[in-house]
Coordinates of C-alpha atoms in Angstrom, one line a residue:
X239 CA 0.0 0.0 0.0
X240 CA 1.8 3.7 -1.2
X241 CA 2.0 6.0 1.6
X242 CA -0.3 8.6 1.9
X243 CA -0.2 12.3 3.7
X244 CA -1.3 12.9 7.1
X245 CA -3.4 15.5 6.6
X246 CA -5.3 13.2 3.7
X247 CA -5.3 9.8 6.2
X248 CA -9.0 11.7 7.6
X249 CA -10.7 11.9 4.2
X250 CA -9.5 8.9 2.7
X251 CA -10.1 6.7 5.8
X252 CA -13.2 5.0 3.6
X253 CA -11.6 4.5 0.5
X254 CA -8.6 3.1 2.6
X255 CA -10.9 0.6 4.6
X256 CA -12.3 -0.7 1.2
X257 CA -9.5 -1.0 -1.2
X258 CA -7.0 -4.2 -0.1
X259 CA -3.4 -4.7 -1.6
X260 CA -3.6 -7.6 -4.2
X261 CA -2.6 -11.1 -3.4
X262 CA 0.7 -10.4 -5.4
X263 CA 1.2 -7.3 -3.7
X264 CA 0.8 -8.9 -0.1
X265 CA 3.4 -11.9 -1.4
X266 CA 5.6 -9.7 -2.4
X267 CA 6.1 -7.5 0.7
X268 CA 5.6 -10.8 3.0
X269 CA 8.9 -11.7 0.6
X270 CA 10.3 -8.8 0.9
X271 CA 10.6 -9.0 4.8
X272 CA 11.4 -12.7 4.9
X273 CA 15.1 -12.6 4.5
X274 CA 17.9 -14.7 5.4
X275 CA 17.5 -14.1 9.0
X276 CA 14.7 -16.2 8.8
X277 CA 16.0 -18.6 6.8
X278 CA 13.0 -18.3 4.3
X279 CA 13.9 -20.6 0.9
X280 CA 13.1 -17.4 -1.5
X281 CA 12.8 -13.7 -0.8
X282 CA 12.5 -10.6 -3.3
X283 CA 15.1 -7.4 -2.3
X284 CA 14.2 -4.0 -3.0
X285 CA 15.7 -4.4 -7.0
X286 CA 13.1 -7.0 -7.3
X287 CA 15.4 -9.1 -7.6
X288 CA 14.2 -13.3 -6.8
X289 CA 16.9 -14.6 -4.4
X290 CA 17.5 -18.5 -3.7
X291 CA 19.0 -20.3 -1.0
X292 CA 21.5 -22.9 -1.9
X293 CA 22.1 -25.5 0.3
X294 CA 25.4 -26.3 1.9
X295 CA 26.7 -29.6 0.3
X296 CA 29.8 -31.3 -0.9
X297 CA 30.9 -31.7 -4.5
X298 CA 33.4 -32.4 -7.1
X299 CA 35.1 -29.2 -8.1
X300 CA 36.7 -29.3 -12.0
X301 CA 36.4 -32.0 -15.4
X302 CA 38.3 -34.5 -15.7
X303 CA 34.9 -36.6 -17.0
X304 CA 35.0 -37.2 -21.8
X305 CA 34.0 -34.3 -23.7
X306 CA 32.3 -34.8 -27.3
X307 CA 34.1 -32.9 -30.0
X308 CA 30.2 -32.2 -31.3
X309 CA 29.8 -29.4 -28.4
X310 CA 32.5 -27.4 -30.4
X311 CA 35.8 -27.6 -28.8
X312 CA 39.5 -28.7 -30.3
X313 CA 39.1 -32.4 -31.1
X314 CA 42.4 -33.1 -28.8
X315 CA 40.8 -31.7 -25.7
X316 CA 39.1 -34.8 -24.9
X317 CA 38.4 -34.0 -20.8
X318 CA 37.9 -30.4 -21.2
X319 CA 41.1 -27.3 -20.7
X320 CA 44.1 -28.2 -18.3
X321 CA 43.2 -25.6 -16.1
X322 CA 40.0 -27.8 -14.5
X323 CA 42.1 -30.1 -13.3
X324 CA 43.0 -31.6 -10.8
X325 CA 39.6 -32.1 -10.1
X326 CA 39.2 -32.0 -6.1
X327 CA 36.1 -32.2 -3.0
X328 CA 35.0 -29.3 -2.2
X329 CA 32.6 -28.5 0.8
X330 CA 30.6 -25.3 1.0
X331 CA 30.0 -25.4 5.0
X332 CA 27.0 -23.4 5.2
X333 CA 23.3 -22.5 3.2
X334 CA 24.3 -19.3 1.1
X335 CA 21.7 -17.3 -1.4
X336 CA 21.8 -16.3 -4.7
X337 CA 20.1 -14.4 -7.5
X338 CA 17.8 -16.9 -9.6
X339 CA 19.0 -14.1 -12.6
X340 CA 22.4 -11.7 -13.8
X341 CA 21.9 -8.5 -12.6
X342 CA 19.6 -6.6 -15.3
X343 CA 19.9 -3.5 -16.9
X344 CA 17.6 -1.6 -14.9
X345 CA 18.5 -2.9 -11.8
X346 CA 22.3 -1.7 -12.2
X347 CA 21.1 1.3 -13.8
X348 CA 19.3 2.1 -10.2
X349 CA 23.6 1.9 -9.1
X350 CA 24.9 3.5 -11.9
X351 CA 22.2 5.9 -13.8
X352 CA 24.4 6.2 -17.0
X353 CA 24.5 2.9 -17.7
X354 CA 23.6 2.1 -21.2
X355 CA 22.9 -1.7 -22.5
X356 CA 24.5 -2.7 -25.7
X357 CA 24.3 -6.4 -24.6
X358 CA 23.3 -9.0 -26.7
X359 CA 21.9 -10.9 -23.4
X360 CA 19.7 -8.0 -22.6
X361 CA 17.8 -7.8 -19.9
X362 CA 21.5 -8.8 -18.0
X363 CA 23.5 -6.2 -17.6
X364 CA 27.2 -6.7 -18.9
X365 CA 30.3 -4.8 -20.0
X366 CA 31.2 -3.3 -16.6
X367 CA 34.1 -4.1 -15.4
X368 CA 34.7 -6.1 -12.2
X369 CA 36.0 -3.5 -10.2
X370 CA 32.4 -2.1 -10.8
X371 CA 30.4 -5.6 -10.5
X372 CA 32.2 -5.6 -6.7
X373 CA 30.7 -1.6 -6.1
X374 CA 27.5 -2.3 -7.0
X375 CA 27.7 -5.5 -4.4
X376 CA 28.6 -3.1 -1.7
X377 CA 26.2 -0.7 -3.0
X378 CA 23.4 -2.7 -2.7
X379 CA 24.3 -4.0 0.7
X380 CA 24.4 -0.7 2.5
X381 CA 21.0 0.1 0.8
X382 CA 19.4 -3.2 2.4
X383 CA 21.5 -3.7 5.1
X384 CA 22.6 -7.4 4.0
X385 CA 25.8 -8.6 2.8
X386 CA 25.6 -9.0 -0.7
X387 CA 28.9 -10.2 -2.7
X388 CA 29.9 -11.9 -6.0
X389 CA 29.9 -15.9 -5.7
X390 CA 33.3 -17.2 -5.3
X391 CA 34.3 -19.4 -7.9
X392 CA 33.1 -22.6 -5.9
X393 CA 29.8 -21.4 -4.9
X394 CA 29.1 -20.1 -8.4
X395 CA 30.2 -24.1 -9.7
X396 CA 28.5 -25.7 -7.1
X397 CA 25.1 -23.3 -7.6
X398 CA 26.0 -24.7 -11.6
X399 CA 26.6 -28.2 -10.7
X400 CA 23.4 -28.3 -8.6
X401 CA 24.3 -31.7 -7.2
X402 CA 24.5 -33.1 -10.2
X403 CA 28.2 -34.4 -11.8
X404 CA 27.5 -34.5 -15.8
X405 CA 29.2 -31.1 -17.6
X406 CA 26.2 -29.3 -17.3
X407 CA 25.6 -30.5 -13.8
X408 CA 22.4 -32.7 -14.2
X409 CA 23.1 -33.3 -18.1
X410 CA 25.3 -33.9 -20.8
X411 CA 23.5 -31.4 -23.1
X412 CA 23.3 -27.2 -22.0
X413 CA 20.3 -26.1 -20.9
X414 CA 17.5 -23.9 -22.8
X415 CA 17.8 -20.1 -21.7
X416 CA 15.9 -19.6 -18.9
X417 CA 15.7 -23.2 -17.9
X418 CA 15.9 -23.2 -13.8
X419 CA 18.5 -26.2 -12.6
X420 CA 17.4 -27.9 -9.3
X421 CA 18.3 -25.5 -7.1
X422 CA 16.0 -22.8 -9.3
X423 CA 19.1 -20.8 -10.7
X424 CA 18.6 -19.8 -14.3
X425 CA 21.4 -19.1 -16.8
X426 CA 24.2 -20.3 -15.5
X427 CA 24.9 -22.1 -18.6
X428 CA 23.3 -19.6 -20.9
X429 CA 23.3 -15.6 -21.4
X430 CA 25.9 -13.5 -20.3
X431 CA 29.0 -14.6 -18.8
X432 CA 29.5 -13.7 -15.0
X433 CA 32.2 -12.2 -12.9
X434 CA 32.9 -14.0 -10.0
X435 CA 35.3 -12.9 -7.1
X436 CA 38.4 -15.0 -7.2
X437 CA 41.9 -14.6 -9.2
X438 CA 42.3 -17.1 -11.7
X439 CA 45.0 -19.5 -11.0
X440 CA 45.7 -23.1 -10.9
X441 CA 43.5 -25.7 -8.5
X442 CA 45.2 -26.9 -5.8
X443 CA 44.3 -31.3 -5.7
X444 CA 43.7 -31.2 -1.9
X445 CA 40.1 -31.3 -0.7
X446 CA 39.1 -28.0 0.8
X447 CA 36.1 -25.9 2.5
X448 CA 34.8 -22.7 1.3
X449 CA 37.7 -22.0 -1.0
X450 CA 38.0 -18.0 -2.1
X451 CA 41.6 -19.1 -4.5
X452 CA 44.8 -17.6 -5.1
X453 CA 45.7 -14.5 -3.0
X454 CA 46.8 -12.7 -5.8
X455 CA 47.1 -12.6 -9.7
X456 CA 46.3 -10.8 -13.3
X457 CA 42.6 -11.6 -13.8
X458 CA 39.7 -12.7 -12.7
X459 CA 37.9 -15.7 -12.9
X460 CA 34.6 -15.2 -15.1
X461 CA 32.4 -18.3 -15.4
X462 CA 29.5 -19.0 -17.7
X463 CA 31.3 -19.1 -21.1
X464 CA 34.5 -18.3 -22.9
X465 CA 35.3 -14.6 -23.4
X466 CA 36.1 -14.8 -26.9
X467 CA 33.2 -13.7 -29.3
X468 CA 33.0 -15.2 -33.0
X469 CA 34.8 -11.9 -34.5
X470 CA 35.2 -12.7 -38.1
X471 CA 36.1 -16.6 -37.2
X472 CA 33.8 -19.4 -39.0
X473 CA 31.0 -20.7 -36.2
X474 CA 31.6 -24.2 -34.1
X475 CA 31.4 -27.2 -36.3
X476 CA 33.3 -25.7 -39.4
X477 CA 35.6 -28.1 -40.5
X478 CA 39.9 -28.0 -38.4
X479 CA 42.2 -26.7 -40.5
X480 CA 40.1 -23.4 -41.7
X481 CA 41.1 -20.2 -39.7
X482 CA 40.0 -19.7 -36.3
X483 CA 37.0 -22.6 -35.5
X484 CA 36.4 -22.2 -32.5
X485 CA 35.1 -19.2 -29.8
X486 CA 33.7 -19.1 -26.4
X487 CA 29.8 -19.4 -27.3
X488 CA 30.8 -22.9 -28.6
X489 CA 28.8 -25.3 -25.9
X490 CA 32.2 -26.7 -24.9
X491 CA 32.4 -23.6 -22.7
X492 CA 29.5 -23.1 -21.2
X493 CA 29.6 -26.2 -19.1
X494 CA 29.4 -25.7 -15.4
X495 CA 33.6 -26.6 -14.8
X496 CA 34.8 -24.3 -17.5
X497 CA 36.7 -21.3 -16.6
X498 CA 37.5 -17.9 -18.1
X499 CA 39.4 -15.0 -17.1
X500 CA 39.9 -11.7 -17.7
X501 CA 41.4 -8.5 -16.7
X502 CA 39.5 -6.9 -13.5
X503 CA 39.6 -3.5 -15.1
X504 CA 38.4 -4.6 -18.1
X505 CA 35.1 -3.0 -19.5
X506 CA 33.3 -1.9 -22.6
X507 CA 31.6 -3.9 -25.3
X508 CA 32.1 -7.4 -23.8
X509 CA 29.5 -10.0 -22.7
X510 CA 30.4 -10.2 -19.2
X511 CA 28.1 -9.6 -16.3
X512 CA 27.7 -10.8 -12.7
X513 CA 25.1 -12.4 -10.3
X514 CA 24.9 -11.7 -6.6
X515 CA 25.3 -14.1 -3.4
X516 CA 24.1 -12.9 0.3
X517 CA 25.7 -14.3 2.9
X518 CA 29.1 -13.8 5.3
X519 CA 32.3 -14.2 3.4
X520 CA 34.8 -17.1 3.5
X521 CA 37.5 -16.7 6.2
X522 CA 39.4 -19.3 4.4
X523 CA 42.7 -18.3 3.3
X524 CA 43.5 -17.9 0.4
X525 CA 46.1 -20.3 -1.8
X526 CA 49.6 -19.2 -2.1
X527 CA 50.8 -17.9 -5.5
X528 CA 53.3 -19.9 -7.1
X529 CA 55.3 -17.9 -9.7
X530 CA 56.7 -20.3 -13.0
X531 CA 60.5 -21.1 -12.1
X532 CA 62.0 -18.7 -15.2
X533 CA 61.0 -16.0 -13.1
X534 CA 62.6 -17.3 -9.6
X535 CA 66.1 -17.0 -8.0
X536 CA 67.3 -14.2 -10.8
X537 CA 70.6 -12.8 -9.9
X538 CA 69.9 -9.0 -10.6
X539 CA 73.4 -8.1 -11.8
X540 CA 75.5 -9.8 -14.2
X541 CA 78.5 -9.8 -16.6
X542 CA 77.3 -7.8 -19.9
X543 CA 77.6 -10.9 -22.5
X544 CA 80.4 -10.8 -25.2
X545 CA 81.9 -13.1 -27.0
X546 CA 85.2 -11.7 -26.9
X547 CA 85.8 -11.0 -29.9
X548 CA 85.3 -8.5 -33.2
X549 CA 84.8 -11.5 -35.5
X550 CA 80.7 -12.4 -35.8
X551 CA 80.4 -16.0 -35.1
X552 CA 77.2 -18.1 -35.4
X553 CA 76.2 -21.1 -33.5
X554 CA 72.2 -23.1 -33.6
X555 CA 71.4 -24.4 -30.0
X556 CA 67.8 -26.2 -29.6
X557 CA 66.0 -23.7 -27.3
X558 CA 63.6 -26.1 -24.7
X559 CA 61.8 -29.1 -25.0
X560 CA 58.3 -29.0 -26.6
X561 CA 55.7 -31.3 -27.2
X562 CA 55.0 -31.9 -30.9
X563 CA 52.1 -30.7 -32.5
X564 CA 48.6 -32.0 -31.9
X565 CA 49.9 -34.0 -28.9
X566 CA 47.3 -35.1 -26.2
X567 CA 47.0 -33.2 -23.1
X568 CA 47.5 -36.6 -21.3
X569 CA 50.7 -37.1 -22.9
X570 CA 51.6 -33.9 -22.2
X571 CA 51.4 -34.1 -18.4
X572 CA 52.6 -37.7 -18.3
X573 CA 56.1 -35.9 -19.3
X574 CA 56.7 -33.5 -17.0
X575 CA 55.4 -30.8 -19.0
X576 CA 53.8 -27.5 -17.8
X577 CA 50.2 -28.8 -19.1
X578 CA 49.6 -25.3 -20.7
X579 CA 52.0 -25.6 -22.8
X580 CA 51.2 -27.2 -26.2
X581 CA 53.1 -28.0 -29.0
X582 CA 52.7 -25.1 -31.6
X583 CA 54.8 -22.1 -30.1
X584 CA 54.5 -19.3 -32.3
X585 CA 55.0 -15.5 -32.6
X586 CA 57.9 -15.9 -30.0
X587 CA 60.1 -12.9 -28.9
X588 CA 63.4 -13.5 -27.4
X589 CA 65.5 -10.5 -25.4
X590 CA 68.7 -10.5 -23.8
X591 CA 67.7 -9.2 -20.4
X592 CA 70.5 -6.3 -18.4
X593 CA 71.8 -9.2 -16.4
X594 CA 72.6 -11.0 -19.3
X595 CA 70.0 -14.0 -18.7
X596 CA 67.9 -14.9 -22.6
X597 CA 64.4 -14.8 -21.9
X598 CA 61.8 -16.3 -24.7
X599 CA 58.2 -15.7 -24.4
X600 CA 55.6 -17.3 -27.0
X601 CA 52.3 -18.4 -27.4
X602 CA 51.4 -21.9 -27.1
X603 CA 48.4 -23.4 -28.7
X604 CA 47.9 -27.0 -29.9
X605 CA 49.0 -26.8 -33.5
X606 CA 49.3 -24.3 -36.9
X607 CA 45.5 -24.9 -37.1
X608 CA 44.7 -23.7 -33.6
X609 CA 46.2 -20.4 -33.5
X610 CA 43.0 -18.4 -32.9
X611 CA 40.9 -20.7 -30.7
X612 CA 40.4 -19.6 -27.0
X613 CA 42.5 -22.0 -25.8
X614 CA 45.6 -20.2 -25.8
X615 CA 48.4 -19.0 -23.4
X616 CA 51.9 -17.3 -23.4
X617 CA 55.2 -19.3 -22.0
X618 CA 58.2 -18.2 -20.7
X619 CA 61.9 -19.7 -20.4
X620 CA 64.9 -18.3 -19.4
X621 CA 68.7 -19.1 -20.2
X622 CA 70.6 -17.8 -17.5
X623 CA 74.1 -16.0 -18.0
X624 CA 77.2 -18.2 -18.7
X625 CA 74.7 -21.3 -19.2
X626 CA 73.7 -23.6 -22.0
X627 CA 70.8 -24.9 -20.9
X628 CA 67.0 -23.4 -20.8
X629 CA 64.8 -23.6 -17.9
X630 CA 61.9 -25.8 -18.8
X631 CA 58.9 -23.7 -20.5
X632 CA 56.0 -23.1 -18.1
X633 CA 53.0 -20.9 -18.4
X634 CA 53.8 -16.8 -18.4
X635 CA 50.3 -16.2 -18.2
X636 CA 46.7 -17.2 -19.3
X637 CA 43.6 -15.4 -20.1
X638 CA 41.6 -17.8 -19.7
X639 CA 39.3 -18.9 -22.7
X640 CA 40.8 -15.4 -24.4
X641 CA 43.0 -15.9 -27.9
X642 CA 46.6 -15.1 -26.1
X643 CA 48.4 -14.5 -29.1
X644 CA 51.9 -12.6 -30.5
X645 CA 54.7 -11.6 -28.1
X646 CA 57.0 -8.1 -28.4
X647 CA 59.5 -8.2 -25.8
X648 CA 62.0 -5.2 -25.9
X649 CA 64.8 -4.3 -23.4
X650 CA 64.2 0.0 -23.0
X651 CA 67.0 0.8 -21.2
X652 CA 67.5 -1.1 -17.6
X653 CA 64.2 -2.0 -18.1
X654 CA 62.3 -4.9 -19.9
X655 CA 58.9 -3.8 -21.6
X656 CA 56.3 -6.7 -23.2
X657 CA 53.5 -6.2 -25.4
X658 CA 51.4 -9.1 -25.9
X659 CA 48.2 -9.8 -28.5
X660 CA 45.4 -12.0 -29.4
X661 CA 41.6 -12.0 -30.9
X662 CA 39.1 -12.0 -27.9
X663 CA 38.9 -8.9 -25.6
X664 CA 37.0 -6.4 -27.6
X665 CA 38.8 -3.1 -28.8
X666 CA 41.7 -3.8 -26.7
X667 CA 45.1 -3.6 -29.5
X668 CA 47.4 -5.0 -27.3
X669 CA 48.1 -5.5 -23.7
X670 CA 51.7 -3.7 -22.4
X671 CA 53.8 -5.1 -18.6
X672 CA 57.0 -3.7 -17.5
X673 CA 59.7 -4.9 -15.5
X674 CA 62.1 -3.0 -13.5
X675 CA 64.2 -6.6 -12.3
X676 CA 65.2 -8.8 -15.3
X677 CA 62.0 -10.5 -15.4
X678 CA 61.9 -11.6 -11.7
X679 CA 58.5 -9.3 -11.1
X680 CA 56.1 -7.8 -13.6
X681 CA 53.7 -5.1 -13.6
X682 CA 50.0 -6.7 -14.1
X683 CA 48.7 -6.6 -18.0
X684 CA 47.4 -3.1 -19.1
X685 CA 45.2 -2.4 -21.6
X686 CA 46.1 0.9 -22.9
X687 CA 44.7 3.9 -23.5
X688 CA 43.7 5.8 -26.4
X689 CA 44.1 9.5 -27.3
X690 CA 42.7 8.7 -31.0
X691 CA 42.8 5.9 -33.4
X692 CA 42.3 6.9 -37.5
X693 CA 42.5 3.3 -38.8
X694 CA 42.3 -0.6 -38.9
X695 CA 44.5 -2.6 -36.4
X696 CA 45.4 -6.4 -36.1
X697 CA 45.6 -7.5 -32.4
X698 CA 49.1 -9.1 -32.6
X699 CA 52.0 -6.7 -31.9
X700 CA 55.7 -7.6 -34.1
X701 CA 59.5 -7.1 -34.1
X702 CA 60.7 -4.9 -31.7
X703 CA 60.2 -1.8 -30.4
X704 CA 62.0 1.5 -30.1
X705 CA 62.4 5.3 -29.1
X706 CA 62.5 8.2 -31.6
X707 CA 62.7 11.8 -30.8
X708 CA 61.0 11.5 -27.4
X709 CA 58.2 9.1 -28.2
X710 CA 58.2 5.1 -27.8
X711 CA 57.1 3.1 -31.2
X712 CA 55.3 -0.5 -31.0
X713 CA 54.6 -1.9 -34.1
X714 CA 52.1 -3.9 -34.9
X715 CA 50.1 -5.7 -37.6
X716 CA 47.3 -3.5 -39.0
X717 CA 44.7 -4.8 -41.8
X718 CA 45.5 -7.9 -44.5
X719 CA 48.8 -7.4 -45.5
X720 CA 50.1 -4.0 -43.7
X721 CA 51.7 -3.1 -40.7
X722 CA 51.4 0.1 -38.6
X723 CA 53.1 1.6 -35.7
X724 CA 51.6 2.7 -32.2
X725 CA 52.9 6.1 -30.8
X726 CA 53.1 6.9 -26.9
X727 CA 54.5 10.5 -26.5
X728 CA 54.4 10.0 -22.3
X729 CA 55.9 6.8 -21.9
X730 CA 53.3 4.1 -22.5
X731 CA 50.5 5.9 -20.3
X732 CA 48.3 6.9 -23.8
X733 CA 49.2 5.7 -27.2
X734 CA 47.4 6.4 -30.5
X735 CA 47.8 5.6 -34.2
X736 CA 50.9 7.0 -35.7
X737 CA 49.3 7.1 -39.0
X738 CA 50.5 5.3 -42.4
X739 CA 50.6 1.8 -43.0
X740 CA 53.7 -0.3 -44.6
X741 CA 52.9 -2.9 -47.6
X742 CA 53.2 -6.0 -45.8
X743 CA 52.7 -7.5 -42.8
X744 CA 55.0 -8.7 -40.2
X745 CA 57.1 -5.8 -40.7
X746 CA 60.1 -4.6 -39.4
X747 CA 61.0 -1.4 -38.2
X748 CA 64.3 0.3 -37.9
X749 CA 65.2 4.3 -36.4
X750 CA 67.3 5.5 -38.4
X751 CA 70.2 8.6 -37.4
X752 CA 68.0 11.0 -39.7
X753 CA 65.2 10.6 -37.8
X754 CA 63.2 8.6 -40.2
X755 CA 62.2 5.0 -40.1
X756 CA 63.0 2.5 -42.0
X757 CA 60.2 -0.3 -42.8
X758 CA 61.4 -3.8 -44.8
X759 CA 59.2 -6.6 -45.7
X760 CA 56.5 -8.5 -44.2
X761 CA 54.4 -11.3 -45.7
X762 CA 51.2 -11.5 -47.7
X763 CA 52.2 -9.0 -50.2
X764 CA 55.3 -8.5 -52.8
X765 CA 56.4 -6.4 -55.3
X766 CA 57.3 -7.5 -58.7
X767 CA 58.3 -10.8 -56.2
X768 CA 60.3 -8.7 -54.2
X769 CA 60.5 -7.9 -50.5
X770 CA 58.8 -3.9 -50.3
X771 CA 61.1 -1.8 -48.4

């Protein structure tokens, strides 16, 4: 019943006596004050939003159970991505509640009145970053006085799996949009993809209560689907060995174990939104972050390396061992082998560091083929000074169920500056990290910022990079067979288009003592036969 005026309560006493709230009207304000404190199984908040309680339980965290190639994943990944595994028991100790829906539109528009909704999963609310998804959380619990919170990345699994253990909890098969699982959740298989609150890292195999993940890393987990829209790519089922198959609203990641990451400050035009949980938060503590070994116990000065002599000299030294192409992820790990890295390492970049160690970064996908799915990551190893041998290759970094692709590593001074690549976060060029310490730390991924861009751009950053009268120059692939350079006039805070494009891509780009730039070759296009300079 709307509140009325005091001075109007006398003459509309009648008309009050005879007119009753509606049976959905009563339901919905008895909802309304039956919350968690009384353990009521539903209750509607203020945003109208319908909010479940889970039950606590116990189950099976990760995939380690036969996927079919016909839900549109890489034919090798026969038990779903190496980052599910090791599957281990998890217990959620206590009844928790969640949204039956994504945040919609209007109800983060009540948060943030600017909002506008360019999702294809309208009425769910996406492109804000997570950063923002964890404001409107507190938001929303100071205006109810409940603590509201994304799902960690079990809660959100086990709200998925709904005590089921097939890939889409209680089936084989993905659900039909707006198809409630047992537990009466909606979407979690459909729609937008959803923020949750952990870092993404790897699984620890022990069995665990109320886990919240890593304490630390460059992205977090996002559940729901793979992050990398079908941008110009053929759809899921096209035939392997065209161009880019695959992408992340294939039904190979959309089961309930699949994970996908992403940059927390990453917002925009993506597909990514969030669902709430109410309830107190894990005092777990968090797993330890364990950094890949070419990055540990790096002797910060060395001897500059030489070879002692004027003459050039020229000797081939196999870098690290691989797996060949196409290998089985199985056959991978039976080896000793970082299980994210695959056979096809491609788009390398290899810089001798101050200290004099060789580092190589790459991406690693399964074979020529595969370069564009969503299964991709970048991997590091290191030759330290006055050795021959390479540290074994191990994961650099992964966005998970994002096209990680091309590596730019360039040593600016006492400093080491990387500029990595790939199809999948939308209108991001490249991604840029720095380190001050040989490679021992580096700064998190950034996704730059634009002053102005005047024309097309490939995601996948080439060659090396360099200074020129006060400015720092990336290069990078632009459309079909040109290249381009990126300009940054305050060291690497903004960037924009440099203008001009070279006739052929690939590339590279040499300052020259006059100031200009000199630009040879590159693929995909000739003239008369010849290299274009």
């Amino acid at each position: 019943m709307p509140c009325i005026g005091i001075r109007m309560a006398t003459a509309l006493m009648a008309v009050v006596a005879i007119v009753a709230p509606s049976t959905s009207a009563l339901a919905q304000q008895k909802a309304q004050k039956l919350g968690p404190e009384q353990n009521a199984p539903t209750y509607v908040n203020s945003l109208g939003m319908k909010v479940i309680r889970i039950p606590k339980g116990t189950f099976t965290m990760g995939n380690d159970s036969a996927t079919n190639p016909s839900l549109g994943q890489y034919p090798r990944l026969t038990n779903g991505d190496y980052d599910e595994r090791p599957i281990h028991q998890v217990t959620i100790s206590h009844d928790f509640y969640m949204s039956e829906l994504e945040v919609s539109s209007n109800q983060y528009r009540q948060f943030r009145s600017d909002y506008q909704d360019d999702s294809k999963f309208t009425p769910a609310a996406t492109g804000m970053s997570w950063y923002e998804a964890d404001a409107f959380c507190k938001w929303l619990s100071k205006k109810e006085g409940r603590s509201y919170r994304l799902p960690t990345e079990a809660e959100w699994e086990y709200a998925a799996m709904a005590g089921g253990n097939k890939l889409f909890g209680n089936s084989d098969q993905p659900p039909q949009a707006d198809q409630a699982n047992k537990f009466g959740i909606k979407d979690m298989n459909t729609g937008a993809l959803e923020w949750v609150a952990d870092w993404y890292g790897p699984y620890a195999p022990q069995p665990q209560t109320d886990p919240v993940g890593p304490e630390g890393g460059w992205s977090k987990v996002v559940r729901g689907g793979g992050i990398m829209a079908p941008v110009g790519h053929p759809e899921p089922g096209a035939p392997w060995g065209q161009h880019g198959t695959l992408n992340g609203e294939a039904p190979y990641y959309r089961r309930s174990a699949n994970r996908a990451s992403a940059p927390p400050a990453y917002h925009g035009l993506h597909t990514i939104g969030f669902r709430v949980v109410e309830g107190p938060a894990s005092d777990t503590k968090p797993l330890s972050v364990v950094k890949p070994f070419p990055e540990m116990f790096i002797k910060q000065s060395g001897v500059p390396a030489t070879d002692g002599s004027k003459a050039p000299w020229f000797r081939r030294m196999p870098i690290m061992p691989i797996p060949p192409e196409d290998m089985y992820q199985d056959a991978i790990v039976a080896s000793g082998i970082d299980p994210g890295v695959n056979g096809h390492n491609h788009s390398g970049s290899v810089v001798v560091a101050p200290n004099g160690d060789v580092i190589w970064i790459a991406f690693s996908a399964p074979s020529p083929s595969t370069e564009y799915i969503p299964g991709t990551s970048f991997v590091i190893a290191r030759r330290r000074f006055g050795s021959n041998q390479w540290d074994f290759p191990e994961v650099f970094y992964d966005f998970a169920d994002v096209n990680d692709q091309s590596v730019l590593l360039w040593k600016d001074g006492k400093a080491l500056r990387l500029f990595t690549g790939g199809v999948g976060l939308v209108d991001v060029p490249f991604r840029q990290q720095l380190s001050k310490d040989n490679g021992a730390t580096w700064t998190a991924p950034e996704l730059p910022d634009f002053t102005e861009r005047t024309g097309g751009f490939s995601t996948q950053p080439i060659t090396t990079a360099f200074r020129l009268n006060g400015s720092m120059y990336m290069p990078s692939d632009a459309v079909g067979g040109e290249s381009m350079l990126w300009v940054s006039s305050d060291n690497g805070k903004t960037w924009n288009d440099a203008g001009g494009r070279t006739f052929g891509r690939h590339t590279t780009f040499v300052p020259l003592k006059d100031g200009k730039i000199l630009a040879i070759g590159g693929k995909n296009t000739n003239m008369d036969g010849y290299m274009p300079e």
